mmCIF file with all atom_site columns, C-alpha atoms in Angstrom:
data_model
loop_
_atom_site.group_PDB
_atom_site.id
_atom_site.type_symbol
_atom_site.label_atom_id
_atom_site.label_alt_id
_atom_site.label_comp_id
_atom_site.label_asym_id
_atom_site.label_entity_id
_atom_site.label_seq_id
_atom_site.pdbx_PDB_ins_code
_atom_site.Cartn_x
_atom_site.Cartn_y
_atom_site.Cartn_z
_atom_site.occupancy
_atom_site.B_iso_or_equiv
_atom_site.pdbx_formal_charge
_atom_site.auth_seq_id
_atom_site.auth_comp_id
_atom_site.auth_asym_id
_atom_site.auth_atom_id
_atom_site.pdbx_PDB_model_num
ATOM 1   C CA . MET A 1 1   ? 24.433 44.141 68.418 1.00 86.00 ? 1   MET A CA 1
ATOM 2   C CA . THR A 1 2   ? 22.237 43.285 65.543 1.00 92.00 ? 2   THR A CA 1
ATOM 3   C CA . LYS A 1 3   ? 25.448 43.301 62.729 1.00 95.00 ? 3   LYS A CA 1
ATOM 4   C CA . THR A 1 4   ? 27.640 41.520 65.373 1.00 92.00 ? 4   THR A CA 1
ATOM 5   C CA . VAL A 1 5   ? 25.058 38.761 65.327 1.00 93.00 ? 5   VAL A CA 1
ATOM 6   C CA . THR A 1 6   ? 24.904 38.712 61.206 1.00 96.00 ? 6   THR A CA 1
ATOM 7   C CA . SER A 1 7   ? 28.704 37.796 61.671 1.00 97.00 ? 7   SER A CA 1
ATOM 8   C CA . LEU A 1 8   ? 28.331 35.536 63.663 1.00 96.00 ? 8   LEU A CA 1
ATOM 9   C CA . ILE A 1 9   ? 25.979 33.990 61.519 1.00 97.00 ? 9   ILE A CA 1
ATOM 10  C CA . VAL A 1 10  ? 27.926 33.932 58.659 1.00 98.00 ? 10  VAL A CA 1
ATOM 11  C CA . GLY A 1 11  ? 30.810 32.247 60.005 1.00 98.00 ? 11  GLY A CA 1
ATOM 12  C CA . ILE A 1 12  ? 28.341 29.696 61.599 1.00 98.00 ? 12  ILE A CA 1
ATOM 13  C CA . ALA A 1 13  ? 27.011 29.427 57.957 1.00 98.00 ? 13  ALA A CA 1
ATOM 14  C CA . ILE A 1 14  ? 31.156 28.884 56.667 1.00 98.00 ? 14  ILE A CA 1
ATOM 15  C CA . ASP A 1 15  ? 31.307 26.711 59.732 1.00 98.00 ? 15  ASP A CA 1
ATOM 16  C CA . SER A 1 16  ? 28.112 24.364 58.248 1.00 97.00 ? 16  SER A CA 1
ATOM 17  C CA . GLY A 1 17  ? 28.748 23.917 54.871 1.00 98.00 ? 17  GLY A CA 1
ATOM 18  C CA . CYS A 1 18  ? 26.245 26.157 53.469 1.00 96.00 ? 18  CYS A CA 1
ATOM 19  C CA . LEU A 1 19  ? 28.736 29.189 52.394 1.00 98.00 ? 19  LEU A CA 1
ATOM 20  C CA . ALA A 1 20  ? 32.493 28.304 51.590 1.00 98.00 ? 20  ALA A CA 1
ATOM 21  C CA . SER A 1 21  ? 34.534 30.552 52.841 1.00 98.00 ? 21  SER A CA 1
ATOM 22  C CA . VAL A 1 22  ? 34.852 34.447 53.294 1.00 98.00 ? 22  VAL A CA 1
ATOM 23  C CA . ASP A 1 23  ? 36.835 34.870 50.072 1.00 98.00 ? 23  ASP A CA 1
ATOM 24  C CA . GLN A 1 24  ? 33.634 33.824 48.118 1.00 98.00 ? 24  GLN A CA 1
ATOM 25  C CA . PRO A 1 25  ? 32.705 36.354 45.408 1.00 98.00 ? 25  PRO A CA 1
ATOM 26  C CA . ILE A 1 26  ? 28.733 37.714 46.002 1.00 98.00 ? 26  ILE A CA 1
ATOM 27  C CA . GLY A 1 27  ? 28.067 38.033 42.710 1.00 97.00 ? 27  GLY A CA 1
ATOM 28  C CA . PRO A 1 28  ? 27.136 33.820 42.264 1.00 97.00 ? 28  PRO A CA 1
ATOM 29  C CA . LEU A 1 29  ? 25.671 33.633 46.212 1.00 98.00 ? 29  LEU A CA 1
ATOM 30  C CA . LEU A 1 30  ? 22.747 36.495 45.485 1.00 97.00 ? 30  LEU A CA 1
ATOM 31  C CA . GLY A 1 31  ? 21.420 34.440 42.131 1.00 94.00 ? 31  GLY A CA 1
ATOM 32  C CA . ASP A 1 32  ? 18.965 36.748 40.260 1.00 94.00 ? 32  ASP A CA 1
ATOM 33  C CA . GLN A 1 33  ? 20.049 39.513 42.525 1.00 94.00 ? 33  GLN A CA 1
ATOM 34  C CA . ALA A 1 34  ? 23.488 39.668 41.708 1.00 96.00 ? 34  ALA A CA 1
ATOM 35  C CA . PRO A 1 35  ? 25.169 42.830 40.380 1.00 96.00 ? 35  PRO A CA 1
ATOM 36  C CA . SER A 1 36  ? 25.577 42.783 36.594 1.00 95.00 ? 36  SER A CA 1
ATOM 37  C CA . ASP A 1 37  ? 28.832 44.776 37.150 1.00 97.00 ? 37  ASP A CA 1
ATOM 38  C CA . PRO A 1 38  ? 31.792 42.817 37.482 1.00 97.00 ? 38  PRO A CA 1
ATOM 39  C CA . ALA A 1 39  ? 33.429 44.408 39.948 1.00 97.00 ? 39  ALA A CA 1
ATOM 40  C CA . LYS A 1 40  ? 30.596 44.598 42.618 1.00 98.00 ? 40  LYS A CA 1
ATOM 41  C CA . ALA A 1 41  ? 29.953 40.777 41.632 1.00 98.00 ? 41  ALA A CA 1
ATOM 42  C CA . ALA A 1 42  ? 33.446 40.426 42.868 1.00 98.00 ? 42  ALA A CA 1
ATOM 43  C CA . ILE A 1 43  ? 32.673 41.757 46.240 1.00 98.00 ? 43  ILE A CA 1
ATOM 44  C CA . THR A 1 44  ? 33.598 39.267 48.706 1.00 98.00 ? 44  THR A CA 1
ATOM 45  C CA . LEU A 1 45  ? 31.673 38.155 51.866 1.00 98.00 ? 45  LEU A CA 1
ATOM 46  C CA . CYS A 1 46  ? 35.035 39.650 53.558 1.00 98.00 ? 46  CYS A CA 1
ATOM 47  C CA . ASP A 1 47  ? 34.483 42.810 52.384 1.00 98.00 ? 47  ASP A CA 1
ATOM 48  C CA . LEU A 1 48  ? 31.115 42.952 53.562 1.00 98.00 ? 48  LEU A CA 1
ATOM 49  C CA . LEU A 1 49  ? 32.190 41.822 56.843 1.00 98.00 ? 49  LEU A CA 1
ATOM 50  C CA . THR A 1 50  ? 35.149 44.626 57.111 1.00 98.00 ? 50  THR A CA 1
ATOM 51  C CA . MET A 1 51  ? 32.585 46.877 55.780 1.00 98.00 ? 51  MET A CA 1
ATOM 52  C CA . SER A 1 52  ? 35.258 47.724 52.966 1.00 98.00 ? 52  SER A CA 1
ATOM 53  C CA . SER A 1 53  ? 33.385 46.952 50.018 1.00 98.00 ? 53  SER A CA 1
ATOM 54  C CA . GLY A 1 54  ? 33.724 49.807 48.180 1.00 98.00 ? 54  GLY A CA 1
ATOM 55  C CA . LEU A 1 55  ? 30.176 50.540 47.195 1.00 98.00 ? 55  LEU A CA 1
ATOM 56  C CA . GLN A 1 56  ? 29.592 54.441 48.314 1.00 96.00 ? 56  GLN A CA 1
ATOM 57  C CA . TRP A 1 57  ? 27.288 54.640 51.665 1.00 97.00 ? 57  TRP A CA 1
ATOM 58  C CA . LYS A 1 58  ? 27.080 57.622 53.729 1.00 94.00 ? 58  LYS A CA 1
ATOM 59  C CA . GLU A 1 59  ? 25.475 55.849 56.955 1.00 92.00 ? 59  GLU A CA 1
ATOM 60  C CA . ASP A 1 60  ? 24.216 58.966 58.657 1.00 83.00 ? 60  ASP A CA 1
ATOM 61  C CA . GLY A 1 61  ? 23.142 63.035 58.459 1.00 71.00 ? 61  GLY A CA 1
ATOM 62  C CA . ALA A 1 62  ? 20.131 64.161 56.102 1.00 72.00 ? 62  ALA A CA 1
ATOM 63  C CA . VAL A 1 63  ? 21.667 63.144 53.217 1.00 80.00 ? 63  VAL A CA 1
ATOM 64  C CA . GLY A 1 64  ? 22.574 59.933 54.092 1.00 91.00 ? 64  GLY A CA 1
ATOM 65  C CA . ASP A 1 65  ? 21.786 56.554 52.667 1.00 92.00 ? 65  ASP A CA 1
ATOM 66  C CA . TYR A 1 66  ? 20.668 54.098 55.760 1.00 91.00 ? 66  TYR A CA 1
ATOM 67  C CA . ASP A 1 67  ? 16.652 55.988 56.256 1.00 91.00 ? 67  ASP A CA 1
ATOM 68  C CA . PRO A 1 68  ? 16.234 56.023 52.340 1.00 92.00 ? 68  PRO A CA 1
ATOM 69  C CA . TRP A 1 69  ? 17.651 51.945 52.499 1.00 92.00 ? 69  TRP A CA 1
ATOM 70  C CA . ALA A 1 70  ? 14.842 51.555 55.364 1.00 90.00 ? 70  ALA A CA 1
ATOM 71  C CA . ALA A 1 71  ? 12.370 52.834 53.153 1.00 91.00 ? 71  ALA A CA 1
ATOM 72  C CA . ALA A 1 72  ? 13.405 51.787 50.455 1.00 94.00 ? 72  ALA A CA 1
ATOM 73  C CA . ASP A 1 73  ? 10.883 48.513 48.121 1.00 95.00 ? 73  ASP A CA 1
ATOM 74  C CA . ASN A 1 74  ? 13.596 46.352 47.967 1.00 96.00 ? 74  ASN A CA 1
ATOM 75  C CA . GLN A 1 75  ? 17.018 47.035 50.326 1.00 96.00 ? 75  GLN A CA 1
ATOM 76  C CA . VAL A 1 76  ? 19.622 44.138 48.715 1.00 97.00 ? 76  VAL A CA 1
ATOM 77  C CA . ASP A 1 77  ? 18.889 46.264 45.300 1.00 97.00 ? 77  ASP A CA 1
ATOM 78  C CA . PHE A 1 78  ? 18.820 49.422 47.248 1.00 97.00 ? 78  PHE A CA 1
ATOM 79  C CA . VAL A 1 79  ? 22.545 48.696 48.409 1.00 97.00 ? 79  VAL A CA 1
ATOM 80  C CA . LEU A 1 80  ? 23.931 46.919 45.111 1.00 98.00 ? 80  LEU A CA 1
ATOM 81  C CA . ALA A 1 81  ? 22.377 50.111 43.231 1.00 97.00 ? 81  ALA A CA 1
ATOM 82  C CA . ARG A 1 82  ? 24.957 51.956 44.855 1.00 97.00 ? 82  ARG A CA 1
ATOM 83  C CA . PRO A 1 83  ? 28.256 53.384 43.038 1.00 97.00 ? 83  PRO A CA 1
ATOM 84  C CA . LEU A 1 84  ? 31.318 51.164 43.154 1.00 97.00 ? 84  LEU A CA 1
ATOM 85  C CA . VAL A 1 85  ? 33.482 54.376 44.678 1.00 97.00 ? 85  VAL A CA 1
ATOM 86  C CA . ALA A 1 86  ? 36.544 52.182 45.901 1.00 97.00 ? 86  ALA A CA 1
ATOM 87  C CA . ALA A 1 87  ? 38.443 49.247 45.096 1.00 97.00 ? 87  ALA A CA 1
ATOM 88  C CA . PRO A 1 88  ? 36.813 46.224 47.343 1.00 98.00 ? 88  PRO A CA 1
ATOM 89  C CA . GLY A 1 89  ? 39.268 45.564 50.615 1.00 97.00 ? 89  GLY A CA 1
ATOM 90  C CA . THR A 1 90  ? 40.977 48.789 50.554 1.00 97.00 ? 90  THR A CA 1
ATOM 91  C CA . VAL A 1 91  ? 38.639 51.382 52.387 1.00 97.00 ? 91  VAL A CA 1
ATOM 92  C CA . PHE A 1 92  ? 36.828 51.266 55.746 1.00 98.00 ? 92  PHE A CA 1
ATOM 93  C CA . ASN A 1 93  ? 33.517 52.557 55.654 1.00 96.00 ? 93  ASN A CA 1
ATOM 94  C CA . TYR A 1 94  ? 30.506 52.533 58.134 1.00 96.00 ? 94  TYR A CA 1
ATOM 95  C CA . ASP A 1 95  ? 27.819 50.373 56.317 1.00 95.00 ? 95  ASP A CA 1
ATOM 96  C CA . SER A 1 96  ? 24.847 49.091 57.604 1.00 95.00 ? 96  SER A CA 1
ATOM 97  C CA . GLY A 1 97  ? 23.885 48.023 54.095 1.00 96.00 ? 97  GLY A CA 1
ATOM 98  C CA . ALA A 1 98  ? 26.538 45.744 53.605 1.00 97.00 ? 98  ALA A CA 1
ATOM 99  C CA . LEU A 1 99  ? 25.391 43.589 56.532 1.00 97.00 ? 99  LEU A CA 1
ATOM 100 C CA . HIS A 1 100 ? 22.411 43.222 55.159 1.00 97.00 ? 100 HIS A CA 1
ATOM 101 C CA . LEU A 1 101 ? 23.578 42.072 52.083 1.00 98.00 ? 101 LEU A CA 1
ATOM 102 C CA . LEU A 1 102 ? 25.218 39.084 54.322 1.00 98.00 ? 102 LEU A CA 1
ATOM 103 C CA . SER A 1 103 ? 21.886 38.275 55.743 1.00 98.00 ? 103 SER A CA 1
ATOM 104 C CA . ALA A 1 104 ? 20.339 38.193 52.205 1.00 98.00 ? 104 ALA A CA 1
ATOM 105 C CA . ILE A 1 105 ? 23.251 35.732 51.223 1.00 98.00 ? 105 ILE A CA 1
ATOM 106 C CA . VAL A 1 106 ? 22.833 33.210 54.176 1.00 98.00 ? 106 VAL A CA 1
ATOM 107 C CA . THR A 1 107 ? 18.965 33.420 53.568 1.00 98.00 ? 107 THR A CA 1
ATOM 108 C CA . ARG A 1 108 ? 19.638 32.323 49.896 1.00 97.00 ? 108 ARG A CA 1
ATOM 109 C CA . ALA A 1 109 ? 22.519 29.575 50.839 1.00 98.00 ? 109 ALA A CA 1
ATOM 110 C CA . CYS A 1 110 ? 21.106 28.495 54.288 1.00 98.00 ? 110 CYS A CA 1
ATOM 111 C CA . GLY A 1 111 ? 17.904 29.325 54.782 1.00 97.00 ? 111 GLY A CA 1
ATOM 112 C CA . PRO A 1 112 ? 15.791 32.918 56.615 1.00 97.00 ? 112 PRO A CA 1
ATOM 113 C CA . THR A 1 113 ? 18.568 34.323 58.225 1.00 96.00 ? 113 THR A CA 1
ATOM 114 C CA . LYS A 1 114 ? 16.241 34.494 61.370 1.00 95.00 ? 114 LYS A CA 1
ATOM 115 C CA . ASP A 1 115 ? 15.573 30.757 61.284 1.00 95.00 ? 115 ASP A CA 1
ATOM 116 C CA . PHE A 1 116 ? 19.375 29.923 60.957 1.00 96.00 ? 116 PHE A CA 1
ATOM 117 C CA . ALA A 1 117 ? 19.633 31.798 63.897 1.00 95.00 ? 117 ALA A CA 1
ATOM 118 C CA . ALA A 1 118 ? 17.314 30.419 66.152 1.00 93.00 ? 118 ALA A CA 1
ATOM 119 C CA . GLN A 1 119 ? 18.447 26.914 65.581 1.00 94.00 ? 119 GLN A CA 1
ATOM 120 C CA . HIS A 1 120 ? 22.253 27.403 65.026 1.00 95.00 ? 120 HIS A CA 1
ATOM 121 C CA . LEU A 1 121 ? 22.998 30.451 67.612 1.00 92.00 ? 121 LEU A CA 1
ATOM 122 C CA . PHE A 1 122 ? 20.392 30.918 69.943 1.00 90.00 ? 122 PHE A CA 1
ATOM 123 C CA . ALA A 1 123 ? 18.936 27.488 70.909 1.00 90.00 ? 123 ALA A CA 1
ATOM 124 C CA . PRO A 1 124 ? 22.364 26.650 71.530 1.00 89.00 ? 124 PRO A CA 1
ATOM 125 C CA . LEU A 1 125 ? 23.105 29.564 73.955 1.00 86.00 ? 125 LEU A CA 1
ATOM 126 C CA . GLY A 1 126 ? 19.406 29.394 75.672 1.00 86.00 ? 126 GLY A CA 1
ATOM 127 C CA . ILE A 1 127 ? 17.490 31.914 74.079 1.00 86.00 ? 127 ILE A CA 1
ATOM 128 C CA . GLU A 1 128 ? 14.416 31.789 72.886 1.00 80.00 ? 128 GLU A CA 1
ATOM 129 C CA . SER A 1 129 ? 13.962 32.761 68.834 1.00 68.00 ? 129 SER A CA 1
ATOM 130 C CA . ARG A 1 130 ? 13.705 36.197 68.612 1.00 75.00 ? 130 ARG A CA 1
ATOM 131 C CA . ASP A 1 131 ? 12.105 39.295 67.093 1.00 88.00 ? 131 ASP A CA 1
ATOM 132 C CA . TRP A 1 132 ? 13.653 40.636 64.075 1.00 92.00 ? 132 TRP A CA 1
ATOM 133 C CA . GLU A 1 133 ? 13.160 43.113 61.860 1.00 93.00 ? 133 GLU A CA 1
ATOM 134 C CA . LEU A 1 134 ? 12.447 42.051 58.223 1.00 94.00 ? 134 LEU A CA 1
ATOM 135 C CA . ASP A 1 135 ? 12.121 43.859 54.868 1.00 94.00 ? 135 ASP A CA 1
ATOM 136 C CA . ASN A 1 136 ? 9.740  43.946 52.263 1.00 92.00 ? 136 ASN A CA 1
ATOM 137 C CA . GLN A 1 137 ? 10.940 40.799 50.813 1.00 94.00 ? 137 GLN A CA 1
ATOM 138 C CA . GLY A 1 138 ? 11.356 39.244 54.200 1.00 95.00 ? 138 GLY A CA 1
ATOM 139 C CA . ILE A 1 139 ? 14.695 39.465 55.169 1.00 96.00 ? 139 ILE A CA 1
ATOM 140 C CA . ALA A 1 140 ? 16.141 39.768 58.389 1.00 95.00 ? 140 ALA A CA 1
ATOM 141 C CA . SER A 1 141 ? 17.938 42.869 58.508 1.00 95.00 ? 141 SER A CA 1
ATOM 142 C CA . GLY A 1 142 ? 21.443 42.464 58.922 1.00 95.00 ? 142 GLY A CA 1
ATOM 143 C CA . ALA A 1 143 ? 21.909 45.619 60.716 1.00 94.00 ? 143 ALA A CA 1
ATOM 144 C CA . ALA A 1 144 ? 19.478 46.577 62.854 1.00 92.00 ? 144 ALA A CA 1
ATOM 145 C CA . GLY A 1 145 ? 16.466 45.733 64.978 1.00 91.00 ? 145 GLY A CA 1
ATOM 146 C CA . LEU A 1 146 ? 17.646 42.309 66.636 1.00 92.00 ? 146 LEU A CA 1
ATOM 147 C CA . GLN A 1 147 ? 15.237 42.304 69.928 1.00 89.00 ? 147 GLN A CA 1
ATOM 148 C CA . VAL A 1 148 ? 17.596 40.239 72.177 1.00 83.00 ? 148 VAL A CA 1
ATOM 149 C CA . SER A 1 149 ? 18.134 41.864 75.721 1.00 76.00 ? 149 SER A CA 1
ATOM 150 C CA . THR A 1 150 ? 20.758 42.498 77.616 1.00 76.00 ? 150 THR A CA 1
ATOM 151 C CA . SER A 1 151 ? 20.069 40.043 80.172 1.00 77.00 ? 151 SER A CA 1
ATOM 152 C CA . GLU A 1 152 ? 19.280 37.187 77.802 1.00 74.00 ? 152 GLU A CA 1
ATOM 153 C CA . LEU A 1 153 ? 22.838 37.827 76.284 1.00 69.00 ? 153 LEU A CA 1
ATOM 154 C CA . TRP A 1 154 ? 24.014 37.962 79.699 1.00 71.00 ? 154 TRP A CA 1
ATOM 155 C CA . ARG A 1 155 ? 22.770 34.522 80.787 1.00 67.00 ? 155 ARG A CA 1
ATOM 156 C CA . SER A 1 156 ? 23.961 33.077 77.464 1.00 60.00 ? 156 SER A CA 1
ATOM 157 C CA . ALA A 1 157 ? 27.721 33.926 78.650 1.00 59.00 ? 157 ALA A CA 1
ATOM 158 C CA . SER A 1 158 ? 27.879 32.737 81.753 1.00 56.00 ? 158 SER A CA 1
#
């Protein structure tokens, strides 16, 4: 569910003017954390939203990237250090790291993802501010760790 909420937040950020469009490249949006590789900097928000960034990522398994990413000192840098193995926008690969980059971008452009979501998504739905897992830089995980109950979601939908 966290990945879905992160995607919704990106749409709300575009609607509110913090972000311009899904076609924006991530390089300028990441500021001092932007990748130095121009091909990586050209990855778009759309590429991240569709999990087609082209960055190498193996979600699970004994040699997967998820656990080392979750334990990394800097999770944004961990994702951006992955090699580019496909042209952005061409190959789907389930990728929690991509969604975390989106949260980092929202945090830079709009304010902390958790606060932005509380104000622009949860409050209008009648959901109180929620616990949300943060990385070591204080960025809400775009991939996991948001705690909203099924009954809260159900109430907000009815």
